[in-house]
mmCIF file with all atom_site columns, C-alpha atoms and ligand atoms in Angstrom:
data_model
loop_
_atom_site.group_PDB
_atom_site.id
_atom_site.type_symbol
_atom_site.label_atom_id
_atom_site.label_alt_id
_atom_site.label_comp_id
_atom_site.label_asym_id
_atom_site.label_entity_id
_atom_site.label_seq_id
_atom_site.pdbx_PDB_ins_code
_atom_site.Cartn_x
_atom_site.Cartn_y
_atom_site.Cartn_z
_atom_site.occupancy
_atom_site.B_iso_or_equiv
_atom_site.pdbx_formal_charge
_atom_site.auth_seq_id
_atom_site.auth_comp_id
_atom_site.auth_asym_id
_atom_site.auth_atom_id
_atom_site.pdbx_PDB_model_num
ATOM   1   C  CA  . MET A 1 1   ? -18.520 34.850 -7.943  1.00 0.00 ? 1   MET A CA  1
ATOM   2   C  CA  . GLU A 1 2   ? -16.980 32.000 -9.882  1.00 0.00 ? 2   GLU A CA  1
ATOM   3   C  CA  . ARG A 1 3   ? -15.070 28.843 -8.961  1.00 0.00 ? 3   ARG A CA  1
ATOM   4   C  CA  . THR A 1 4   ? -12.228 27.088 -10.725 1.00 0.00 ? 4   THR A CA  1
ATOM   5   C  CA  . LEU A 1 5   ? -10.083 24.002 -10.235 1.00 0.00 ? 5   LEU A CA  1
ATOM   6   C  CA  . SER A 1 6   ? -6.349  24.367 -9.749  1.00 0.00 ? 6   SER A CA  1
ATOM   7   C  CA  . ILE A 1 7   ? -3.757  21.586 -9.747  1.00 0.00 ? 7   ILE A CA  1
ATOM   8   C  CA  . ILE A 1 8   ? -0.131  21.856 -8.716  1.00 0.00 ? 8   ILE A CA  1
ATOM   9   C  CA  . LYS A 1 9   ? 1.254   19.215 -11.080 1.00 0.00 ? 9   LYS A CA  1
ATOM   10  C  CA  . PRO A 1 10  ? 3.830   16.526 -10.135 1.00 0.00 ? 10  PRO A CA  1
ATOM   11  C  CA  . ASP A 1 11  ? 6.756   18.693 -11.285 1.00 0.00 ? 11  ASP A CA  1
ATOM   12  C  CA  . GLY A 1 12  ? 5.591   21.521 -9.011  1.00 0.00 ? 12  GLY A CA  1
ATOM   13  C  CA  . VAL A 1 13  ? 5.187   19.243 -5.982  1.00 0.00 ? 13  VAL A CA  1
ATOM   14  C  CA  . ASN A 1 14  ? 8.463   17.441 -6.672  1.00 0.00 ? 14  ASN A CA  1
ATOM   15  C  CA  . ARG A 1 15  ? 10.443  20.671 -7.067  1.00 0.00 ? 15  ARG A CA  1
ATOM   16  C  CA  . GLY A 1 16  ? 9.138   22.193 -3.831  1.00 0.00 ? 16  GLY A CA  1
ATOM   17  C  CA  . LEU A 1 17  ? 6.879   24.761 -5.460  1.00 0.00 ? 17  LEU A CA  1
ATOM   18  C  CA  . ILE A 1 18  ? 3.666   24.131 -3.465  1.00 0.00 ? 18  ILE A CA  1
ATOM   19  C  CA  . GLY A 1 19  ? 4.377   27.049 -1.139  1.00 0.00 ? 19  GLY A CA  1
ATOM   20  C  CA  . GLY A 1 20  ? 5.414   29.352 -3.973  1.00 0.00 ? 20  GLY A CA  1
ATOM   21  C  CA  . VAL A 1 21  ? 2.201   28.707 -5.888  1.00 0.00 ? 21  VAL A CA  1
ATOM   22  C  CA  . ILE A 1 22  ? 0.000   29.037 -2.795  1.00 0.00 ? 22  ILE A CA  1
ATOM   23  C  CA  . LYS A 1 23  ? 1.733   32.287 -1.849  1.00 0.00 ? 23  LYS A CA  1
ATOM   24  C  CA  . ARG A 1 24  ? 0.728   33.742 -5.211  1.00 0.00 ? 24  ARG A CA  1
ATOM   25  C  CA  . LEU A 1 25  ? -2.849  32.545 -4.741  1.00 0.00 ? 25  LEU A CA  1
ATOM   26  C  CA  . GLU A 1 26  ? -3.042  34.065 -1.265  1.00 0.00 ? 26  GLU A CA  1
ATOM   27  C  CA  . SER A 1 27  ? -1.599  37.327 -2.573  1.00 0.00 ? 27  SER A CA  1
ATOM   28  C  CA  . SER A 1 28  ? -4.310  37.458 -5.223  1.00 0.00 ? 28  SER A CA  1
ATOM   29  C  CA  . SER A 1 29  ? -8.008  38.061 -4.716  1.00 0.00 ? 29  SER A CA  1
ATOM   30  C  CA  . LEU A 1 30  ? -8.696  34.333 -5.168  1.00 0.00 ? 30  LEU A CA  1
ATOM   31  C  CA  . LYS A 1 31  ? -9.802  32.390 -2.127  1.00 0.00 ? 31  LYS A CA  1
ATOM   32  C  CA  . ILE A 1 32  ? -8.905  28.729 -1.528  1.00 0.00 ? 32  ILE A CA  1
ATOM   33  C  CA  . LEU A 1 33  ? -12.103 26.796 -0.710  1.00 0.00 ? 33  LEU A CA  1
ATOM   34  C  CA  . ALA A 1 34  ? -10.706 23.253 -0.847  1.00 0.00 ? 34  ALA A CA  1
ATOM   35  C  CA  . MET A 1 35  ? -7.310  21.593 -1.018  1.00 0.00 ? 35  MET A CA  1
ATOM   36  C  CA  . LYS A 1 36  ? -5.846  18.079 -0.886  1.00 0.00 ? 36  LYS A CA  1
ATOM   37  C  CA  . MET A 1 37  ? -2.902  16.035 -2.083  1.00 0.00 ? 37  MET A CA  1
ATOM   38  C  CA  . ILE A 1 38  ? -3.582  12.980 -4.226  1.00 0.00 ? 38  ILE A CA  1
ATOM   39  C  CA  . TRP A 1 39  ? -1.654  10.599 -6.464  1.00 0.00 ? 39  TRP A CA  1
ATOM   40  C  CA  . MET A 1 40  ? -3.734  9.771  -9.516  1.00 0.00 ? 40  MET A CA  1
ATOM   41  C  CA  . THR A 1 41  ? -3.850  6.409  -11.235 1.00 0.00 ? 41  THR A CA  1
ATOM   42  C  CA  . LYS A 1 42  ? -3.529  6.328  -15.023 1.00 0.00 ? 42  LYS A CA  1
ATOM   43  C  CA  . PRO A 1 43  ? -7.304  5.739  -15.513 1.00 0.00 ? 43  PRO A CA  1
ATOM   44  C  CA  . GLN A 1 44  ? -8.053  8.661  -13.172 1.00 0.00 ? 44  GLN A CA  1
ATOM   45  C  CA  . ALA A 1 45  ? -5.736  10.966 -15.146 1.00 0.00 ? 45  ALA A CA  1
ATOM   46  C  CA  . GLU A 1 46  ? -7.211  9.736  -18.446 1.00 0.00 ? 46  GLU A CA  1
ATOM   47  C  CA  . GLY A 1 47  ? -10.696 10.511 -17.161 1.00 0.00 ? 47  GLY A CA  1
ATOM   48  C  CA  . PHE A 1 48  ? -9.639  13.960 -16.018 1.00 0.00 ? 48  PHE A CA  1
ATOM   49  C  CA  . TYR A 1 49  ? -8.032  14.792 -19.382 1.00 0.00 ? 49  TYR A CA  1
ATOM   50  C  CA  . ALA A 1 50  ? -10.688 13.008 -21.502 1.00 0.00 ? 50  ALA A CA  1
ATOM   51  C  CA  . VAL A 1 51  ? -11.138 16.178 -23.616 1.00 0.00 ? 51  VAL A CA  1
ATOM   52  C  CA  . HIS A 1 52  ? -7.537  15.736 -24.805 1.00 0.00 ? 52  HIS A CA  1
ATOM   53  C  CA  . LYS A 1 53  ? -7.974  12.037 -25.706 1.00 0.00 ? 53  LYS A CA  1
ATOM   54  C  CA  . GLU A 1 54  ? -7.233  12.581 -29.402 1.00 0.00 ? 54  GLU A CA  1
ATOM   55  C  CA  . ARG A 1 55  ? -4.225  14.864 -28.865 1.00 0.00 ? 55  ARG A CA  1
ATOM   56  C  CA  . PRO A 1 56  ? -0.763  13.476 -29.669 1.00 0.00 ? 56  PRO A CA  1
ATOM   57  C  CA  . PHE A 1 57  ? 0.463   14.370 -26.177 1.00 0.00 ? 57  PHE A CA  1
ATOM   58  C  CA  . PHE A 1 58  ? -2.363  12.557 -24.316 1.00 0.00 ? 58  PHE A CA  1
ATOM   59  C  CA  . ASP A 1 59  ? -0.385  9.456  -23.317 1.00 0.00 ? 59  ASP A CA  1
ATOM   60  C  CA  . SER A 1 60  ? 2.679   11.423 -22.264 1.00 0.00 ? 60  SER A CA  1
ATOM   61  C  CA  . LEU A 1 61  ? 0.540   13.952 -20.360 1.00 0.00 ? 61  LEU A CA  1
ATOM   62  C  CA  . THR A 1 62  ? -1.339  11.283 -18.414 1.00 0.00 ? 62  THR A CA  1
ATOM   63  C  CA  . ASP A 1 63  ? 1.954   9.480  -17.644 1.00 0.00 ? 63  ASP A CA  1
ATOM   64  C  CA  . PHE A 1 64  ? 3.379   12.744 -16.345 1.00 0.00 ? 64  PHE A CA  1
ATOM   65  C  CA  . MET A 1 65  ? 0.279   13.525 -14.269 1.00 0.00 ? 65  MET A CA  1
ATOM   66  C  CA  . THR A 1 66  ? 0.561   10.110 -12.585 1.00 0.00 ? 66  THR A CA  1
ATOM   67  C  CA  . SER A 1 67  ? 4.326   10.330 -11.989 1.00 0.00 ? 67  SER A CA  1
ATOM   68  C  CA  . GLY A 1 68  ? 3.856   11.680 -8.456  1.00 0.00 ? 68  GLY A CA  1
ATOM   69  C  CA  . PRO A 1 69  ? 1.440   13.427 -6.121  1.00 0.00 ? 69  PRO A CA  1
ATOM   70  C  CA  . VAL A 1 70  ? -0.439  16.575 -7.087  1.00 0.00 ? 70  VAL A CA  1
ATOM   71  C  CA  . VAL A 1 71  ? -2.226  19.225 -5.015  1.00 0.00 ? 71  VAL A CA  1
ATOM   72  C  CA  . VAL A 1 72  ? -5.793  19.914 -6.141  1.00 0.00 ? 72  VAL A CA  1
ATOM   73  C  CA  . MET A 1 73  ? -7.612  23.053 -5.050  1.00 0.00 ? 73  MET A CA  1
ATOM   74  C  CA  . VAL A 1 74  ? -10.903 24.831 -5.582  1.00 0.00 ? 74  VAL A CA  1
ATOM   75  C  CA  . LEU A 1 75  ? -10.478 28.596 -5.942  1.00 0.00 ? 75  LEU A CA  1
ATOM   76  C  CA  . GLU A 1 76  ? -13.195 31.224 -5.771  1.00 0.00 ? 76  GLU A CA  1
ATOM   77  C  CA  . GLY A 1 77  ? -13.351 34.854 -6.817  1.00 0.00 ? 77  GLY A CA  1
ATOM   78  C  CA  . GLU A 1 78  ? -14.757 37.270 -9.335  1.00 0.00 ? 78  GLU A CA  1
ATOM   79  C  CA  . ASN A 1 79  ? -13.854 35.932 -12.784 1.00 0.00 ? 79  ASN A CA  1
ATOM   80  C  CA  . ALA A 1 80  ? -11.879 33.204 -11.039 1.00 0.00 ? 80  ALA A CA  1
ATOM   81  C  CA  . ILE A 1 81  ? -11.340 31.128 -14.183 1.00 0.00 ? 81  ILE A CA  1
ATOM   82  C  CA  . GLU A 1 82  ? -9.786  33.927 -16.210 1.00 0.00 ? 82  GLU A CA  1
ATOM   83  C  CA  . LYS A 1 83  ? -8.019  35.437 -13.207 1.00 0.00 ? 83  LYS A CA  1
ATOM   84  C  CA  . TYR A 1 84  ? -6.303  32.168 -12.343 1.00 0.00 ? 84  TYR A CA  1
ATOM   85  C  CA  . ARG A 1 85  ? -5.360  31.509 -15.984 1.00 0.00 ? 85  ARG A CA  1
ATOM   86  C  CA  . LYS A 1 86  ? -3.732  34.963 -16.003 1.00 0.00 ? 86  LYS A CA  1
ATOM   87  C  CA  . LEU A 1 87  ? -1.760  34.079 -12.856 1.00 0.00 ? 87  LEU A CA  1
ATOM   88  C  CA  . MET A 1 88  ? -0.647  30.787 -14.492 1.00 0.00 ? 88  MET A CA  1
ATOM   89  C  CA  . GLY A 1 89  ? 0.402   32.274 -17.828 1.00 0.00 ? 89  GLY A CA  1
ATOM   90  C  CA  . ALA A 1 90  ? 0.404   30.617 -21.273 1.00 0.00 ? 90  ALA A CA  1
ATOM   91  C  CA  . THR A 1 91  ? 0.578   26.813 -21.608 1.00 0.00 ? 91  THR A CA  1
ATOM   92  C  CA  . ASP A 1 92  ? 4.061   27.169 -23.118 1.00 0.00 ? 92  ASP A CA  1
ATOM   93  C  CA  . TYR A 1 93  ? 6.143   28.908 -20.438 1.00 0.00 ? 93  TYR A CA  1
ATOM   94  C  CA  . LYS A 1 94  ? 8.284   30.538 -23.148 1.00 0.00 ? 94  LYS A CA  1
ATOM   95  C  CA  . GLU A 1 95  ? 5.214   32.465 -24.285 1.00 0.00 ? 95  GLU A CA  1
ATOM   96  C  CA  . ALA A 1 96  ? 3.959   33.240 -20.768 1.00 0.00 ? 96  ALA A CA  1
ATOM   97  C  CA  . GLU A 1 97  ? 4.080   36.807 -19.502 1.00 0.00 ? 97  GLU A CA  1
ATOM   98  C  CA  . GLU A 1 98  ? 6.684   37.931 -16.983 1.00 0.00 ? 98  GLU A CA  1
ATOM   99  C  CA  . GLY A 1 99  ? 5.608   37.356 -13.392 1.00 0.00 ? 99  GLY A CA  1
ATOM   100 C  CA  . THR A 1 100 ? 3.294   34.431 -14.165 1.00 0.00 ? 100 THR A CA  1
ATOM   101 C  CA  . ILE A 1 101 ? 3.663   31.070 -12.408 1.00 0.00 ? 101 ILE A CA  1
ATOM   102 C  CA  . ARG A 1 102 ? 4.600   29.217 -15.587 1.00 0.00 ? 102 ARG A CA  1
ATOM   103 C  CA  . ARG A 1 103 ? 7.055   31.878 -16.777 1.00 0.00 ? 103 ARG A CA  1
ATOM   104 C  CA  . ASP A 1 104 ? 8.788   31.910 -13.402 1.00 0.00 ? 104 ASP A CA  1
ATOM   105 C  CA  . PHE A 1 105 ? 8.735   28.184 -12.577 1.00 0.00 ? 105 PHE A CA  1
ATOM   106 C  CA  . ALA A 1 106 ? 8.013   25.958 -15.614 1.00 0.00 ? 106 ALA A CA  1
ATOM   107 C  CA  . THR A 1 107 ? 10.702  24.079 -17.487 1.00 0.00 ? 107 THR A CA  1
ATOM   108 C  CA  . ASP A 1 108 ? 8.774   22.448 -20.313 1.00 0.00 ? 108 ASP A CA  1
ATOM   109 C  CA  . ILE A 1 109 ? 5.521   22.817 -22.296 1.00 0.00 ? 109 ILE A CA  1
ATOM   110 C  CA  . GLU A 1 110 ? 4.227   19.641 -20.607 1.00 0.00 ? 110 GLU A CA  1
ATOM   111 C  CA  . LYS A 1 111 ? 5.811   20.064 -17.181 1.00 0.00 ? 111 LYS A CA  1
ATOM   112 C  CA  . ASN A 1 112 ? 4.250   23.452 -16.645 1.00 0.00 ? 112 ASN A CA  1
ATOM   113 C  CA  . VAL A 1 113 ? 3.671   23.318 -12.854 1.00 0.00 ? 113 VAL A CA  1
ATOM   114 C  CA  . VAL A 1 114 ? -0.027  24.140 -12.720 1.00 0.00 ? 114 VAL A CA  1
ATOM   115 C  CA  . HIS A 1 115 ? -3.419  23.412 -14.248 1.00 0.00 ? 115 HIS A CA  1
ATOM   116 C  CA  . GLY A 1 116 ? -6.460  25.663 -14.318 1.00 0.00 ? 116 GLY A CA  1
ATOM   117 C  CA  . SER A 1 117 ? -9.963  25.089 -15.699 1.00 0.00 ? 117 SER A CA  1
ATOM   118 C  CA  . ASP A 1 118 ? -10.657 26.856 -18.989 1.00 0.00 ? 118 ASP A CA  1
ATOM   119 C  CA  . SER A 1 119 ? -14.460 27.386 -18.870 1.00 0.00 ? 119 SER A CA  1
ATOM   120 C  CA  . PRO A 1 120 ? -17.372 27.259 -16.416 1.00 0.00 ? 120 PRO A CA  1
ATOM   121 C  CA  . GLU A 1 121 ? -18.347 23.865 -17.871 1.00 0.00 ? 121 GLU A CA  1
ATOM   122 C  CA  . SER A 1 122 ? -14.876 22.359 -17.439 1.00 0.00 ? 122 SER A CA  1
ATOM   123 C  CA  . ALA A 1 123 ? -14.587 23.917 -13.953 1.00 0.00 ? 123 ALA A CA  1
ATOM   124 C  CA  . ALA A 1 124 ? -17.835 22.217 -12.873 1.00 0.00 ? 124 ALA A CA  1
ATOM   125 C  CA  . PHE A 1 125 ? -16.675 18.864 -14.262 1.00 0.00 ? 125 PHE A CA  1
ATOM   126 C  CA  . GLU A 1 126 ? -13.176 19.160 -12.773 1.00 0.00 ? 126 GLU A CA  1
ATOM   127 C  CA  . MET A 1 127 ? -14.294 20.259 -9.275  1.00 0.00 ? 127 MET A CA  1
ATOM   128 C  CA  . GLY A 1 128 ? -16.784 17.390 -9.175  1.00 0.00 ? 128 GLY A CA  1
ATOM   129 C  CA  . TYR A 1 129 ? -14.078 14.991 -10.343 1.00 0.00 ? 129 TYR A CA  1
ATOM   130 C  CA  . PHE A 1 130 ? -11.992 15.554 -7.210  1.00 0.00 ? 130 PHE A CA  1
ATOM   131 C  CA  . PHE A 1 131 ? -14.246 16.991 -4.495  1.00 0.00 ? 131 PHE A CA  1
ATOM   132 C  CA  . ASN A 1 132 ? -17.661 16.347 -3.020  1.00 0.00 ? 132 ASN A CA  1
ATOM   133 C  CA  . SER A 1 133 ? -19.735 19.214 -1.648  1.00 0.00 ? 133 SER A CA  1
ATOM   134 C  CA  . PHE A 1 134 ? -18.685 18.537 1.978   1.00 0.00 ? 134 PHE A CA  1
ATOM   135 C  CA  . GLU A 1 135 ? -15.042 19.103 1.076   1.00 0.00 ? 135 GLU A CA  1
ATOM   136 C  CA  . ILE A 1 136 ? -15.577 22.573 -0.379  1.00 0.00 ? 136 ILE A CA  1
ATOM   137 C  CA  . VAL A 1 137 ? -15.694 25.240 2.334   1.00 0.00 ? 137 VAL A CA  1
ATOM   138 C  CA  . GLY A 1 138 ? -18.093 28.132 1.886   1.00 0.00 ? 138 GLY A CA  1
HETATM 139 P  P1  . LIG B 2 .   ? -4.040  23.049 -18.287 1.00 0.00 ? 201 LIG B P1  1
HETATM 140 O  O1  . LIG B 2 .   ? -5.240  22.393 -18.911 1.00 0.00 ? 201 LIG B O1  1
HETATM 141 O  O2  . LIG B 2 .   ? -3.064  22.054 -17.704 1.00 0.00 ? 201 LIG B O2  1
HETATM 142 O  O3  . LIG B 2 .   ? -4.394  24.139 -17.359 1.00 0.00 ? 201 LIG B O3  1
HETATM 143 P  P2  . LIG B 2 .   ? -3.735  24.610 -20.616 1.00 0.00 ? 201 LIG B P2  1
HETATM 144 O  O4  . LIG B 2 .   ? -5.217  24.770 -20.572 1.00 0.00 ? 201 LIG B O4  1
HETATM 145 O  O5  . LIG B 2 .   ? -2.888  25.832 -20.676 1.00 0.00 ? 201 LIG B O5  1
HETATM 146 O  O6  . LIG B 2 .   ? -3.204  23.748 -19.421 1.00 0.00 ? 201 LIG B O6  1
HETATM 147 P  P3  . LIG B 2 .   ? -4.166  22.520 -22.571 1.00 0.00 ? 201 LIG B P3  1
HETATM 148 O  O7  . LIG B 2 .   ? -4.200  22.829 -24.019 1.00 0.00 ? 201 LIG B O7  1
HETATM 149 O  O8  . LIG B 2 .   ? -5.441  22.271 -21.853 1.00 0.00 ? 201 LIG B O8  1
HETATM 150 O  O9  . LIG B 2 .   ? -3.325  23.675 -21.838 1.00 0.00 ? 201 LIG B O9  1
HETATM 151 O  O10 . LIG B 2 .   ? -3.197  21.265 -22.374 1.00 0.00 ? 201 LIG B O10 1
HETATM 152 C  C1  . LIG B 2 .   ? -3.239  20.514 -21.192 1.00 0.00 ? 201 LIG B C1  1
HETATM 153 C  C2  . LIG B 2 .   ? -1.841  20.190 -20.771 1.00 0.00 ? 201 LIG B C2  1
HETATM 154 O  O11 . LIG B 2 .   ? -1.255  19.321 -21.738 1.00 0.00 ? 201 LIG B O11 1
HETATM 155 C  C3  . LIG B 2 .   ? -0.867  21.384 -20.723 1.00 0.00 ? 201 LIG B C3  1
HETATM 156 O  O12 . LIG B 2 .   ? -0.940  22.106 -19.529 1.00 0.00 ? 201 LIG B O12 1
HETATM 157 C  C4  . LIG B 2 .   ? 0.452   20.686 -20.847 1.00 0.00 ? 201 LIG B C4  1
HETATM 158 O  O13 . LIG B 2 .   ? 0.843   20.070 -19.610 1.00 0.00 ? 201 LIG B O13 1
HETATM 159 C  C5  . LIG B 2 .   ? 0.128   19.596 -21.847 1.00 0.00 ? 201 LIG B C5  1
HETATM 160 N  N1  . LIG B 2 .   ? 0.386   20.048 -23.226 1.00 0.00 ? 201 LIG B N1  1
HETATM 161 C  C6  . LIG B 2 .   ? -0.319  20.950 -23.942 1.00 0.00 ? 201 LIG B C6  1
HETATM 162 N  N2  . LIG B 2 .   ? 0.190   21.135 -25.170 1.00 0.00 ? 201 LIG B N2  1
HETATM 163 C  C7  . LIG B 2 .   ? 1.246   20.304 -25.239 1.00 0.00 ? 201 LIG B C7  1
HETATM 164 C  C8  . LIG B 2 .   ? 2.214   19.991 -26.246 1.00 0.00 ? 201 LIG B C8  1
HETATM 165 N  N3  . LIG B 2 .   ? 2.169   20.593 -27.446 1.00 0.00 ? 201 LIG B N3  1
HETATM 166 N  N4  . LIG B 2 .   ? 3.165   19.093 -25.952 1.00 0.00 ? 201 LIG B N4  1
HETATM 167 C  C9  . LIG B 2 .   ? 3.209   18.472 -24.744 1.00 0.00 ? 201 LIG B C9  1
HETATM 168 N  N5  . LIG B 2 .   ? 2.329   18.708 -23.743 1.00 0.00 ? 201 LIG B N5  1
HETATM 169 C  C10 . LIG B 2 .   ? 1.374   19.606 -23.989 1.00 0.00 ? 201 LIG B C10 1
HETATM 170 MG MG1 . LIG B 2 .   ? -6.539  23.110 -20.342 1.00 0.00 ? 202 LIG B MG1 1
#
């Protein structure tokens, strides 16, 4: 069993896609162990995306991620990290496979509706960034 962090980004919340994303999660073998809505400050978003600090899109990305509320979730399942990244599709929605969340809902390489951890190390950091152990069920 593995755990991963999922975020429905501000564009997803703003466009009424919370239910659509959760429906896909509940139709998959992934289980939701924790969920809450938050509105990040710029320093909180910068801390979350610290690995991307040197990237040219860092400032724009952290502005976007603080432009409205997001829904953060902990998901669990076999190969949860890879499984959820498959459900999300490629970062650039134009390259994402048919039937993926980003292919079906995203409008932009930055405003791509969802986030998912990319390794066990980043999943551990990201889950701990938003949740304490009492908030994760199971
Ligand atoms: P995420 O980490 O959000 O799950 P990812 O792992 O597919 O997405 P990363 O390379 O980690 O992609 O980039 C983090 C986020 O930064 C992307 O989801 C997207 O919102 C934004 N981003 C990535 N590449 C670009 C780019 N070339 N231009 C603008 N924004 C970008
Ligand atoms: Mg990433």
